[in-house]
Amino acid sequence: MTVRKNQASLTADEKRRFVAAVLELKRNGRYDAFVTTHNAFIVGDTDNGERTGHRSPSFLPWHRRFLLEFERALQSVDASVALPYWDWSVDRSPRSSLWAPDFLGGTGRARDGRVSDGPFAAAGGNWPIAVRVDGRTFLRRALGAGVRELPTRAEVDSVLAMPTYDMAPWNSGSDGFRNHLEGWRGVNLHNRVHVWVGGQMATGVSPNDPVFWLHHAYIDKLWAEWQRRHPEAGYLPAAGTPGVVDLHETMKPWNDTAPADLLDHTPHYTFDTA
């Protein structure tokens, strides 16, 4: 069984294996396919049209499936690798071990955001940005520049306390747990972290930064925590809702999995802490 661990507790060997598997997916071309998929859904997901990956109830199950696909790709390279998660309510500083040269590398230089250390720095030659929003071909970050503070645990708890998964109008204007976690309303959790990292993470091609996967693994963990706190509160909407994915409706681009199939993560992986 795959166990997703807090990145702060990874051993040096676990970090090395994770980085090596990510670099191999980049080398063989599989990595950029994930970036392309994510960007296509960011562009296509609008408040008033069809929406699947973002601004919609299926934000959480869609990303759960997306992460599963990526994790399986990593495991095809190295079966021992699992996706770590980044608890940004605890590891809140650009000086956290997450950003060390032996793992993801640090922030970018002030002039252009170019990351200059770690395995994903342009100087190493192993991480060219091919799916991009502009002409720059290097990984960019600006930790803490776009917004100063990452979400706190108190803010996380305030969102986990919300009793309803989602509600009309089922978009970025909705009240409820999903939209407050996604960050269009309220204290802004998920979206704020993307902006705090900056660079590609603040764009539709955010998976260009490997921290995307650790961020979303934590968002996924928070969904699991919310389910434990509210066992009677299920995924909504149930059926017959235009423009969004209902409980038993399959999600693009896979077209073989509905939110109902992904409400329980435990057949696929567990977390190191409940």
mmCIF file of N, CA and C in Angstrom, residues 124-187:
data_model
loop_
_atom_site.group_PDB
_atom_site.id
_atom_site.type_symbol
_atom_site.label_atom_id
_atom_site.label_comp_id
_atom_site.label_asym_id
_atom_site.label_seq_id
_atom_site.Cartn_x
_atom_site.Cartn_y
_atom_site.Cartn_z
ATOM 1 N N GLY A 124 21.162 23.014 -14.370
ATOM 2 C CA GLY A 124 21.425 21.578 -14.410
ATOM 3 C C GLY A 124 21.080 20.938 -15.739
ATOM 4 N N GLY A 125 20.263 21.618 -16.523
ATOM 5 C CA GLY A 125 19.910 21.122 -17.847
ATOM 6 C C GLY A 125 18.866 20.029 -17.883
ATOM 7 N N ASN A 126 18.284 19.691 -16.727
ATOM 8 C CA ASN A 126 17.341 18.571 -16.662
ATOM 9 C C ASN A 126 15.885 19.005 -16.592
ATOM 10 N N TRP A 127 15.639 20.316 -16.571
ATOM 11 C CA TRP A 127 14.262 20.781 -16.333
ATOM 12 C C TRP A 127 13.887 21.935 -17.273
ATOM 13 N N PRO A 128 13.942 21.730 -18.572
ATOM 14 C CA PRO A 128 13.490 22.779 -19.489
ATOM 15 C C PRO A 128 11.969 22.900 -19.455
ATOM 16 N N ILE A 129 11.472 24.122 -19.417
ATOM 17 C CA ILE A 129 10.030 24.353 -19.400
ATOM 18 C C ILE A 129 9.543 24.388 -20.849
ATOM 19 N N ALA A 130 8.845 23.339 -21.243
ATOM 20 C CA ALA A 130 8.386 23.209 -22.618
ATOM 21 C C ALA A 130 6.944 23.672 -22.800
ATOM 22 N N VAL A 131 6.088 23.387 -21.825
ATOM 23 C CA VAL A 131 4.688 23.821 -21.871
ATOM 24 C C VAL A 131 4.611 25.101 -21.064
ATOM 25 N N ARG A 132 4.501 26.237 -21.733
ATOM 26 C CA ARG A 132 4.714 27.496 -21.024
ATOM 27 C C ARG A 132 3.732 28.575 -21.476
ATOM 28 N N VAL A 133 3.679 29.626 -20.673
ATOM 29 C CA VAL A 133 2.784 30.744 -20.941
ATOM 30 C C VAL A 133 3.525 31.927 -21.552
ATOM 31 N N ASP A 134 4.847 31.827 -21.634
ATOM 32 C CA ASP A 134 5.646 32.875 -22.253
ATOM 33 C C ASP A 134 6.924 32.236 -22.796
ATOM 34 N N GLY A 135 7.878 33.027 -23.187
ATOM 35 C CA GLY A 135 9.071 32.498 -23.829
ATOM 36 C C GLY A 135 10.128 31.968 -22.889
ATOM 37 N N ARG A 136 9.931 32.129 -21.580
ATOM 38 C CA ARG A 136 10.964 31.731 -20.627
ATOM 39 C C ARG A 136 10.949 30.217 -20.430
ATOM 40 N N THR A 137 12.110 29.615 -20.561
ATOM 41 C CA THR A 137 12.220 28.152 -20.558
ATOM 42 C C THR A 137 12.798 27.613 -19.253
ATOM 43 N N PHE A 138 12.825 28.438 -18.200
ATOM 44 C CA PHE A 138 13.402 28.014 -16.928
ATOM 45 C C PHE A 138 12.340 28.063 -15.835
ATOM 46 N N LEU A 139 12.509 27.219 -14.824
ATOM 47 C CA LEU A 139 11.613 27.212 -13.673
ATOM 48 C C LEU A 139 11.737 28.531 -12.924
ATOM 49 N N ARG A 140 10.586 29.113 -12.587
ATOM 50 C CA ARG A 140 10.545 30.390 -11.879
ATOM 51 C C ARG A 140 9.770 30.238 -10.573
ATOM 52 N N ARG A 141 10.229 30.950 -9.551
ATOM 53 C CA ARG A 141 9.531 31.070 -8.278
ATOM 54 C C ARG A 141 9.776 32.465 -7.704
ATOM 55 N N ALA A 142 8.855 32.877 -6.836
ATOM 56 C CA ALA A 142 9.035 34.125 -6.086
ATOM 57 C C ALA A 142 8.360 33.916 -4.735
ATOM 58 N N LEU A 143 8.974 33.103 -3.890
ATOM 59 C CA LEU A 143 8.343 32.671 -2.645
ATOM 60 C C LEU A 143 8.007 33.872 -1.761
ATOM 61 N N GLY A 144 6.728 34.015 -1.450
ATOM 62 C CA GLY A 144 6.265 35.067 -0.567
ATOM 63 C C GLY A 144 6.145 36.435 -1.195
ATOM 64 N N ALA A 145 6.339 36.555 -2.490
ATOM 65 C CA ALA A 145 6.277 37.876 -3.130
ATOM 66 C C ALA A 145 4.852 38.248 -3.524
ATOM 67 N N GLY A 146 4.095 37.295 -4.066
ATOM 68 C CA GLY A 146 2.739 37.592 -4.521
ATOM 69 C C GLY A 146 1.762 37.779 -3.384
ATOM 70 N N VAL A 147 1.971 37.041 -2.300
ATOM 71 C CA VAL A 147 1.207 37.178 -1.064
ATOM 72 C C VAL A 147 2.162 36.815 0.058
ATOM 73 N N ARG A 148 2.108 37.525 1.161
ATOM 74 C CA ARG A 148 3.172 37.397 2.171
ATOM 75 C C ARG A 148 3.055 36.136 3.011
ATOM 76 N N GLU A 149 1.838 35.751 3.365
ATOM 77 C CA GLU A 149 1.670 34.680 4.351
ATOM 78 C C GLU A 149 0.931 33.488 3.771
ATOM 79 N N LEU A 150 1.426 32.308 4.057
ATOM 80 C CA LEU A 150 0.702 31.079 3.762
ATOM 81 C C LEU A 150 -0.444 30.912 4.765
ATOM 82 N N PRO A 151 -1.450 30.110 4.415
ATOM 83 C CA PRO A 151 -2.570 29.905 5.344
ATOM 84 C C PRO A 151 -2.099 29.301 6.669
ATOM 85 N N THR A 152 -2.795 29.672 7.733
ATOM 86 C CA THR A 152 -2.496 29.155 9.067
ATOM 87 C C THR A 152 -3.346 27.932 9.369
ATOM 88 N N ARG A 153 -2.972 27.201 10.430
ATOM 89 C CA ARG A 153 -3.782 26.059 10.826
ATOM 90 C C ARG A 153 -5.162 26.503 11.293
ATOM 91 N N ALA A 154 -5.258 27.659 11.929
ATOM 92 C CA ALA A 154 -6.570 28.151 12.350
ATOM 93 C C ALA A 154 -7.464 28.402 11.144
ATOM 94 N N GLU A 155 -6.897 28.923 10.078
ATOM 95 C CA GLU A 155 -7.681 29.137 8.852
ATOM 96 C C GLU A 155 -8.092 27.810 8.234
ATOM 97 N N VAL A 156 -7.189 26.842 8.237
ATOM 98 C CA VAL A 156 -7.533 25.503 7.754
ATOM 99 C C VAL A 156 -8.691 24.934 8.568
ATOM 100 N N ASP A 157 -8.604 25.024 9.880
ATOM 101 C CA ASP A 157 -9.653 24.470 10.737
ATOM 102 C C ASP A 157 -10.995 25.154 10.505
ATOM 103 N N SER A 158 -10.964 26.449 10.205
ATOM 104 C CA SER A 158 -12.223 27.161 9.959
ATOM 105 C C SER A 158 -12.923 26.633 8.710
ATOM 106 N N VAL A 159 -12.135 26.210 7.731
ATOM 107 C CA VAL A 159 -12.718 25.644 6.513
ATOM 108 C C VAL A 159 -13.152 24.194 6.748
ATOM 109 N N LEU A 160 -12.358 23.444 7.482
ATOM 110 C CA LEU A 160 -12.738 22.061 7.784
ATOM 111 C C LEU A 160 -14.015 21.987 8.608
ATOM 112 N N ALA A 161 -14.351 23.043 9.302
ATOM 113 C CA ALA A 161 -15.568 23.054 10.125
ATOM 114 C C ALA A 161 -16.835 23.243 9.307
ATOM 115 N N MET A 162 -16.710 23.635 8.051
ATOM 116 C CA MET A 162 -17.897 23.916 7.234
ATOM 117 C C MET A 162 -18.637 22.614 6.952
ATOM 118 N N PRO A 163 -19.956 22.564 7.195
ATOM 119 C CA PRO A 163 -20.661 21.280 7.165
ATOM 120 C C PRO A 163 -21.141 20.817 5.794
ATOM 121 N N THR A 164 -21.161 21.704 4.793
ATOM 122 C CA THR A 164 -21.706 21.361 3.484
ATOM 123 C C THR A 164 -20.598 21.345 2.443
ATOM 124 N N TYR A 165 -20.574 20.287 1.629
ATOM 125 C CA TYR A 165 -19.503 20.134 0.643
ATOM 126 C C TYR A 165 -19.513 21.267 -0.376
ATOM 127 N N ASP A 166 -20.649 21.524 -0.994
ATOM 128 C CA ASP A 166 -20.745 22.554 -2.031
ATOM 129 C C ASP A 166 -22.203 22.917 -2.202
ATOM 130 N N MET A 167 -22.471 23.994 -2.930
ATOM 131 C CA MET A 167 -23.851 24.421 -3.139
ATOM 132 C C MET A 167 -23.915 25.319 -4.365
ATOM 133 N N ALA A 168 -25.138 25.551 -4.832
ATOM 134 C CA ALA A 168 -25.334 26.444 -5.976
ATOM 135 C C ALA A 168 -24.733 27.819 -5.663
ATOM 136 N N PRO A 169 -24.161 28.479 -6.679
ATOM 137 C CA PRO A 169 -24.201 28.175 -8.118
ATOM 138 C C PRO A 169 -23.110 27.223 -8.619
ATOM 139 N N TRP A 170 -22.463 26.471 -7.702
ATOM 140 C CA TRP A 170 -21.508 25.430 -8.080
ATOM 141 C C TRP A 170 -20.334 25.980 -8.890
ATOM 142 N N ASN A 171 -19.848 27.152 -8.513
ATOM 143 C CA ASN A 171 -18.709 27.744 -9.225
ATOM 144 C C ASN A 171 -17.849 28.525 -8.230
ATOM 145 N N SER A 172 -17.114 29.527 -8.707
ATOM 146 C CA SER A 172 -16.229 30.251 -7.793
ATOM 147 C C SER A 172 -16.996 31.193 -6.865
ATOM 148 N N GLY A 173 -18.303 31.314 -7.066
ATOM 149 C CA GLY A 173 -19.116 32.119 -6.172
ATOM 150 C C GLY A 173 -19.818 31.318 -5.103
ATOM 151 N N SER A 174 -19.613 30.007 -5.093
ATOM 152 C CA SER A 174 -20.320 29.136 -4.164
ATOM 153 C C SER A 174 -19.842 29.315 -2.733
ATOM 154 N N ASP A 175 -20.738 29.034 -1.794
ATOM 155 C CA ASP A 175 -20.340 28.894 -0.409
ATOM 156 C C ASP A 175 -20.079 27.409 -0.183
ATOM 157 N N GLY A 176 -19.629 27.041 0.997
ATOM 158 C CA GLY A 176 -19.386 25.635 1.280
ATOM 159 C C GLY A 176 -17.913 25.282 1.307
ATOM 160 N N PHE A 177 -17.657 24.060 1.750
ATOM 161 C CA PHE A 177 -16.287 23.596 1.984
ATOM 162 C C PHE A 177 -15.425 23.645 0.731
ATOM 163 N N ARG A 178 -15.903 23.068 -0.368
ATOM 164 C CA ARG A 178 -15.058 22.950 -1.568
ATOM 165 C C ARG A 178 -14.526 24.290 -2.025
ATOM 166 N N ASN A 179 -15.389 25.291 -2.128
ATOM 167 C CA ASN A 179 -14.948 26.559 -2.676
ATOM 168 C C ASN A 179 -14.070 27.332 -1.708
ATOM 169 N N HIS A 180 -14.308 27.187 -0.411
ATOM 170 C CA HIS A 180 -13.428 27.840 0.560
ATOM 171 C C HIS A 180 -12.060 27.156 0.592
ATOM 172 N N LEU A 181 -12.027 25.843 0.387
ATOM 173 C CA LEU A 181 -10.741 25.153 0.279
ATOM 174 C C LEU A 181 -10.032 25.533 -1.018
ATOM 175 N N GLU A 182 -10.778 25.551 -2.121
ATOM 176 C CA GLU A 182 -10.170 25.928 -3.402
ATOM 177 C C GLU A 182 -9.654 27.359 -3.338
ATOM 178 N N GLY A 183 -10.390 28.229 -2.657
ATOM 179 C CA GLY A 183 -9.840 29.547 -2.364
ATOM 180 C C GLY A 183 -10.482 30.721 -3.056
ATOM 181 N N TRP A 184 -11.618 30.519 -3.707
ATOM 182 C CA TRP A 184 -12.297 31.653 -4.335
ATOM 183 C C TRP A 184 -13.112 32.461 -3.337
ATOM 184 N N ARG A 185 -13.407 31.860 -2.175
ATOM 185 C CA ARG A 185 -14.167 32.530 -1.128
ATOM 186 C C ARG A 185 -13.411 32.399 0.191
ATOM 187 N N GLY A 186 -13.707 33.313 1.112
ATOM 188 C CA GLY A 186 -13.239 33.155 2.473
ATOM 189 C C GLY A 186 -11.742 33.354 2.647
ATOM 190 N N VAL A 187 -11.134 32.512 3.487
ATOM 191 C CA VAL A 187 -9.734 32.712 3.870
ATOM 192 C C VAL A 187 -8.755 32.346 2.763
#
